Amino acid sequence: MSGEFKTAIVRRPGPDFGTGLTTATGEPPDFEKALEQHRAYIEALARLGVDVVELDALSRFPDAYFVEDTAVVCETVAVVTRPGAEERRGEEESIEPVLARFRPIERIGSPGTVDGGDVLEVGDHFLIGVSDRTNEEGAGQLGEILSRHGKTWSAMAVGSGLHLKSSLAALDDETLLVTPEYVNRQELKAWEKVVVETGEEYAANTLAVNGTLLVPAGYPGVLRKLEARGFPLVVLDVSEARRMDGGLSCMSLRF
Ligand code: GLY
């Protein structure tokens, strides 16, 4: 089932996190603020009944705080990815021993690449985005592993945004939150859609956790739509993650 989690792995941002990859221009991120926002995120997960495993910052990997990109986890397996950005390759090695405490491990092999941010679980189905970070080979390898573990999957091209989940979230097993760009995508025709307004695209990176939606602060149109549907909401400020092309989903690895 989408969004039901017992455990989440998070990693604290390090003082160098502002040197990570980003397409954002403007002010550099503020480390103290990032730590504060990360703490509030952990507390929100804990209040929703999730056991949070907190890892230290990983030296030499300023993006490792976006821990979701290093693995895809379902009930019976943890698939350690091979991140698409050269600069991030190596982050996955540090997550493997942590995940091995919870699940048997499988791995994406070269020349495949997968970032967890391109993988959206909706019920028992996995949508795998093919993007600048996740290639077709990686999507195929991941799909094959997930099939062996009783899941269905499909691949789709990622349009704008870093990852598939920059533009798409599962609100529950039947409903997706999507940016306007994804409303008419054939690959998504099986699901009902709530569409974020133009100008609020970043809020498509909303995160369902145990019946509550974590929503980024600053997007009143999306909040109104989600409230009208009766979802319990927790609004979190993730301004500093946003400056590094990250958001609510990539800040944890949930299962
Ligand atoms: N800064 C997150 C990423 O580019 O992977």
Tab-separated table of C-alpha atoms and ligand atoms in Angstrom:
chain	number	residue	atom	x	y	z
A	1	MET	CA	0.000	0.000	0.000
A	2	SER	CA	1.267	3.485	-0.853
A	3	GLY	CA	2.616	5.580	1.971
A	4	GLU	CA	2.512	3.043	4.835
A	5	PHE	CA	5.880	2.981	6.577
A	6	LYS	CA	7.409	1.577	9.769
A	7	THR	CA	10.952	2.806	9.207
A	8	ALA	CA	12.705	5.735	7.566
A	9	ILE	CA	16.424	6.229	7.072
A	10	VAL	CA	17.615	9.822	7.009
A	11	ARG	CA	21.055	11.371	6.800
A	12	ARG	CA	21.997	14.696	8.328
A	13	PRO	CA	23.218	17.353	5.903
A	14	GLY	CA	26.910	18.142	6.335
A	15	PRO	CA	28.434	21.644	6.482
A	16	ASP	CA	29.434	21.208	2.805
A	17	PHE	CA	25.899	20.437	1.615
A	18	GLY	CA	25.714	23.711	-0.299
A	19	THR	CA	28.467	22.438	-2.621
A	20	GLY	CA	26.226	19.657	-3.941
A	21	LEU	CA	24.622	19.506	-7.365
A	22	THR	CA	21.953	22.064	-8.119
A	23	THR	CA	20.338	23.898	-10.992
A	24	ALA	CA	19.027	26.595	-8.649
A	25	THR	CA	20.420	30.069	-8.891
A	26	GLY	CA	20.142	32.706	-6.213
A	27	GLU	CA	21.239	32.680	-2.619
A	28	PRO	CA	23.289	29.721	-1.405
A	29	PRO	CA	21.603	27.529	1.218
A	30	ASP	CA	22.004	28.207	4.907
A	31	PHE	CA	23.456	25.260	6.826
A	32	GLU	CA	21.920	26.070	10.223
A	33	LYS	CA	18.515	26.510	8.654
A	34	ALA	CA	18.932	23.227	6.749
A	35	LEU	CA	19.721	21.404	10.008
A	36	GLU	CA	16.659	22.944	11.669
A	37	GLN	CA	14.419	21.958	8.759
A	38	HIS	CA	15.890	18.457	8.749
A	39	ARG	CA	15.177	18.139	12.480
A	40	ALA	CA	11.551	19.233	11.962
A	41	TYR	CA	11.224	16.661	9.169
A	42	ILE	CA	12.496	13.862	11.441
A	43	GLU	CA	10.112	14.942	14.193
A	44	ALA	CA	7.179	14.921	11.767
A	45	LEU	CA	8.014	11.369	10.648
A	46	ALA	CA	8.339	10.227	14.263
A	47	ARG	CA	4.977	11.778	15.182
A	48	LEU	CA	3.412	9.765	12.348
A	49	GLY	CA	4.631	6.523	13.919
A	50	VAL	CA	7.803	6.005	11.859
A	51	ASP	CA	11.016	4.713	13.480
A	52	VAL	CA	13.680	7.055	12.161
A	53	VAL	CA	17.222	5.753	11.665
A	54	GLU	CA	19.424	8.827	11.657
A	55	LEU	CA	22.786	8.623	9.910
A	56	ASP	CA	25.686	11.069	10.172
A	57	ALA	CA	26.582	13.318	7.255
A	58	LEU	CA	28.783	11.532	4.740
A	59	SER	CA	32.031	13.358	4.148
A	60	ARG	CA	32.915	14.106	0.516
A	61	PHE	CA	29.279	13.525	-0.548
A	62	PRO	CA	27.380	16.782	-0.077
A	63	ASP	CA	24.211	15.358	-1.701
A	64	ALA	CA	24.125	12.229	0.487
A	65	TYR	CA	21.508	13.998	2.630
A	66	PHE	CA	19.118	13.129	-0.246
A	67	VAL	CA	19.310	9.552	0.900
A	68	GLU	CA	16.312	8.305	-1.086
A	69	ASP	CA	18.337	8.244	-4.288
A	70	THR	CA	20.533	5.393	-3.057
A	71	ALA	CA	17.949	2.592	-2.850
A	72	VAL	CA	14.471	1.326	-3.681
A	73	VAL	CA	12.891	-0.780	-0.963
A	74	CYS	CA	9.797	-2.998	-0.944
A	75	GLU	CA	8.560	-5.630	1.531
A	76	THR	CA	11.030	-8.360	0.560
A	77	VAL	CA	14.069	-6.624	-0.954
A	78	ALA	CA	16.213	-3.493	-0.867
A	79	VAL	CA	17.655	-2.627	-4.258
A	80	VAL	CA	20.806	-0.555	-3.892
A	81	THR	CA	20.963	1.827	-6.825
A	82	ARG	CA	23.815	3.070	-8.981
A	83	PRO	CA	23.263	6.849	-8.885
A	84	GLY	CA	23.128	8.615	-12.213
A	85	ALA	CA	25.418	11.499	-11.287
A	86	GLU	CA	29.112	10.539	-11.179
A	87	GLU	CA	29.565	12.927	-8.260
A	88	ARG	CA	27.114	10.900	-6.186
A	89	ARG	CA	28.490	7.476	-6.976
A	90	GLY	CA	29.742	5.957	-3.733
A	91	GLU	CA	26.803	7.163	-1.612
A	92	GLU	CA	25.105	3.826	-2.252
A	93	GLU	CA	27.994	1.871	-0.693
A	94	SER	CA	27.389	3.543	2.635
A	95	ILE	CA	23.669	2.767	2.675
A	96	GLU	CA	23.981	-0.923	1.872
A	97	PRO	CA	25.089	-2.121	5.358
A	98	VAL	CA	22.287	-0.110	6.946
A	99	LEU	CA	19.646	-1.606	4.650
A	100	ALA	CA	21.079	-5.092	5.097
A	101	ARG	CA	19.784	-4.962	8.692
A	102	PHE	CA	16.244	-4.830	7.295
A	103	ARG	CA	16.104	-6.582	3.897
A	104	PRO	CA	18.037	-8.894	1.559
A	105	ILE	CA	20.050	-6.747	-0.854
A	106	GLU	CA	20.088	-6.661	-4.651
A	107	ARG	CA	22.005	-4.105	-6.722
A	108	ILE	CA	21.750	-2.155	-9.965
A	109	GLY	CA	24.823	-2.954	-12.054
A	110	SER	CA	26.789	-0.951	-14.631
A	111	PRO	CA	25.895	0.378	-17.163
A	112	GLY	CA	22.518	0.763	-15.456
A	113	THR	CA	21.837	3.890	-13.426
A	114	VAL	CA	18.906	4.593	-11.109
A	115	ASP	CA	18.167	7.416	-8.682
A	116	GLY	CA	15.483	6.547	-6.130
A	117	GLY	CA	13.905	9.939	-6.816
A	118	ASP	CA	12.796	8.543	-10.166
A	119	VAL	CA	10.864	5.672	-8.619
A	120	LEU	CA	7.297	6.131	-7.416
A	121	GLU	CA	5.438	3.321	-5.649
A	122	VAL	CA	1.658	3.418	-6.090
A	123	GLY	CA	0.010	0.424	-4.449
A	124	ASP	CA	1.856	-2.631	-5.804
A	125	HIS	CA	3.000	-0.810	-8.936
A	126	PHE	CA	6.277	1.007	-9.462
A	127	LEU	CA	6.500	3.878	-11.931
A	128	ILE	CA	10.130	4.260	-12.992
A	129	GLY	CA	11.136	7.535	-14.603
A	130	VAL	CA	13.787	7.495	-17.291
A	131	SER	CA	15.644	10.761	-16.786
A	132	ASP	CA	19.090	12.325	-16.888
A	133	ARG	CA	19.802	10.206	-13.776
A	134	THR	CA	17.978	6.922	-14.470
A	135	ASN	CA	18.693	5.213	-17.773
A	136	GLU	CA	16.644	2.590	-19.602
A	137	GLU	CA	19.083	-0.135	-18.628
A	138	GLY	CA	18.760	0.779	-14.953
A	139	ALA	CA	14.965	0.995	-15.184
A	140	GLY	CA	14.906	-2.468	-16.792
A	141	GLN	CA	17.173	-3.995	-14.150
A	142	LEU	CA	15.099	-2.496	-11.348
A	143	GLY	CA	11.837	-3.606	-12.968
A	144	GLU	CA	13.116	-7.150	-13.344
A	145	ILE	CA	14.083	-7.312	-9.654
A	146	LEU	CA	10.760	-5.843	-8.539
A	147	SER	CA	8.862	-8.333	-10.754
A	148	ARG	CA	10.609	-11.191	-8.981
A	149	HIS	CA	9.300	-9.714	-5.730
A	150	GLY	CA	5.678	-9.653	-6.827
A	151	LYS	CA	5.482	-6.056	-8.062
A	152	THR	CA	4.422	-4.628	-11.392
A	153	TRP	CA	6.291	-1.757	-12.999
A	154	SER	CA	6.316	0.539	-15.988
A	155	ALA	CA	8.834	3.036	-17.289
A	156	MET	CA	8.071	6.554	-18.470
A	157	ALA	CA	10.138	9.461	-19.697
A	158	VAL	CA	10.680	12.281	-17.201
A	159	GLY	CA	9.933	15.734	-18.601
A	160	SER	CA	11.043	18.786	-16.678
A	161	GLY	CA	12.443	18.576	-13.163
A	162	LEU	CA	15.321	16.541	-11.805
A	163	HIS	CA	13.415	13.337	-11.022
A	164	LEU	CA	10.024	11.751	-11.658
A	165	LYS	CA	9.023	12.615	-8.100
A	166	SER	CA	9.842	16.277	-8.725
A	167	SER	CA	6.515	16.253	-10.595
A	168	LEU	CA	4.486	13.356	-9.222
A	169	ALA	CA	3.402	11.969	-5.854
A	170	ALA	CA	1.074	9.154	-4.775
A	171	LEU	CA	-1.555	10.559	-2.393
A	172	ASP	CA	-3.009	7.067	-1.912
A	173	ASP	CA	-3.267	3.896	-4.026
A	174	GLU	CA	-5.729	5.485	-6.466
A	175	THR	CA	-4.666	9.116	-6.642
A	176	LEU	CA	-1.637	10.965	-7.941
A	177	LEU	CA	-0.662	14.581	-7.368
A	178	VAL	CA	0.777	15.796	-10.678
A	179	THR	CA	2.124	18.927	-12.319
A	180	PRO	CA	0.125	20.198	-15.320
A	181	GLU	CA	2.728	18.632	-17.622
A	182	TYR	CA	1.735	15.117	-16.510
A	183	VAL	CA	-2.075	15.385	-16.543
A	184	ASN	CA	-2.548	13.825	-19.957
A	185	ARG	CA	0.257	11.297	-19.904
A	186	GLN	CA	-1.003	7.952	-21.218
A	187	GLU	CA	1.222	6.084	-18.762
A	188	LEU	CA	-0.796	7.578	-15.887
A	189	LYS	CA	-4.291	6.997	-17.218
A	190	ALA	CA	-5.082	4.341	-14.576
A	191	TRP	CA	-4.984	6.873	-11.725
A	192	GLU	CA	-7.166	9.746	-10.626
A	193	LYS	CA	-5.216	12.992	-10.599
A	194	VAL	CA	-5.048	16.112	-8.493
A	195	VAL	CA	-3.244	18.804	-10.449
A	196	VAL	CA	-0.998	21.387	-8.812
A	197	GLU	CA	-1.413	24.883	-10.148
A	198	THR	CA	1.027	26.445	-12.547
A	199	GLY	CA	3.613	28.248	-10.428
A	200	GLU	CA	3.249	25.698	-7.611
A	201	GLU	CA	4.946	22.778	-9.394
A	202	TYR	CA	7.456	22.266	-6.587
A	203	ALA	CA	4.591	21.190	-4.285
A	204	ALA	CA	4.039	18.077	-6.416
A	205	ASN	CA	6.864	16.718	-4.267
A	206	THR	CA	4.420	15.977	-1.457
A	207	LEU	CA	4.918	12.887	0.672
A	208	ALA	CA	2.232	10.516	1.984
A	209	VAL	CA	3.184	8.957	5.326
A	210	ASN	CA	0.791	6.716	7.228
A	211	GLY	CA	-2.354	8.536	6.114
A	212	THR	CA	-1.000	12.091	6.400
A	213	LEU	CA	0.495	14.235	3.662
A	214	LEU	CA	3.712	16.157	4.262
A	215	VAL	CA	3.481	19.230	2.050
A	216	PRO	CA	6.190	21.840	1.400
A	217	ALA	CA	5.437	25.280	2.859
A	218	GLY	CA	4.592	28.140	0.529
A	219	TYR	CA	2.042	26.626	-1.878
A	220	PRO	CA	-1.462	27.695	-0.789
A	221	GLY	CA	-3.251	26.479	-3.945
A	222	VAL	CA	-2.089	22.895	-3.416
A	223	LEU	CA	-2.937	23.058	0.274
A	224	ARG	CA	-6.490	24.134	-0.547
A	225	LYS	CA	-6.953	21.257	-2.996
A	226	LEU	CA	-5.590	18.640	-0.605
A	227	GLU	CA	-7.581	20.019	2.333
A	228	ALA	CA	-10.754	19.891	0.257
A	229	ARG	CA	-10.170	16.172	-0.252
A	230	GLY	CA	-9.932	15.635	3.489
A	231	PHE	CA	-6.282	14.608	3.723
A	232	PRO	CA	-4.624	15.362	7.072
A	233	LEU	CA	-1.715	17.685	6.254
A	234	VAL	CA	1.593	18.639	7.852
A	235	VAL	CA	3.294	21.624	6.255
A	236	LEU	CA	7.093	21.667	6.414
A	237	ASP	CA	9.551	24.314	5.331
A	238	VAL	CA	12.186	22.734	3.069
A	239	SER	CA	13.502	25.932	1.511
A	240	GLU	CA	17.156	24.902	1.928
A	241	ALA	CA	16.687	21.453	0.347
A	242	ARG	CA	14.903	23.172	-2.518
A	243	ARG	CA	17.961	25.339	-3.134
A	244	MET	CA	19.818	22.063	-3.764
A	245	ASP	CA	17.126	20.565	-6.055
A	246	GLY	CA	15.817	18.375	-3.253
A	247	GLY	CA	12.604	18.056	-1.323
A	248	LEU	CA	10.444	16.058	1.061
A	249	SER	CA	10.636	12.706	-0.696
A	250	CYS	CA	14.380	12.582	-1.248
A	251	MET	CA	15.169	13.422	2.396
A	252	SER	CA	14.309	9.888	3.561
A	253	LEU	CA	14.272	6.289	2.480
A	254	ARG	CA	11.004	4.812	3.726
A	255	PHE	CA	9.760	1.275	4.012
B	1	GLY	N1	21.218	17.883	-5.385
B	1	GLY	C1	20.518	16.683	-5.616
B	1	GLY	C2	20.969	16.030	-6.866
B	1	GLY	O1	21.281	16.737	-7.811
B	1	GLY	O2	21.050	14.843	-6.972
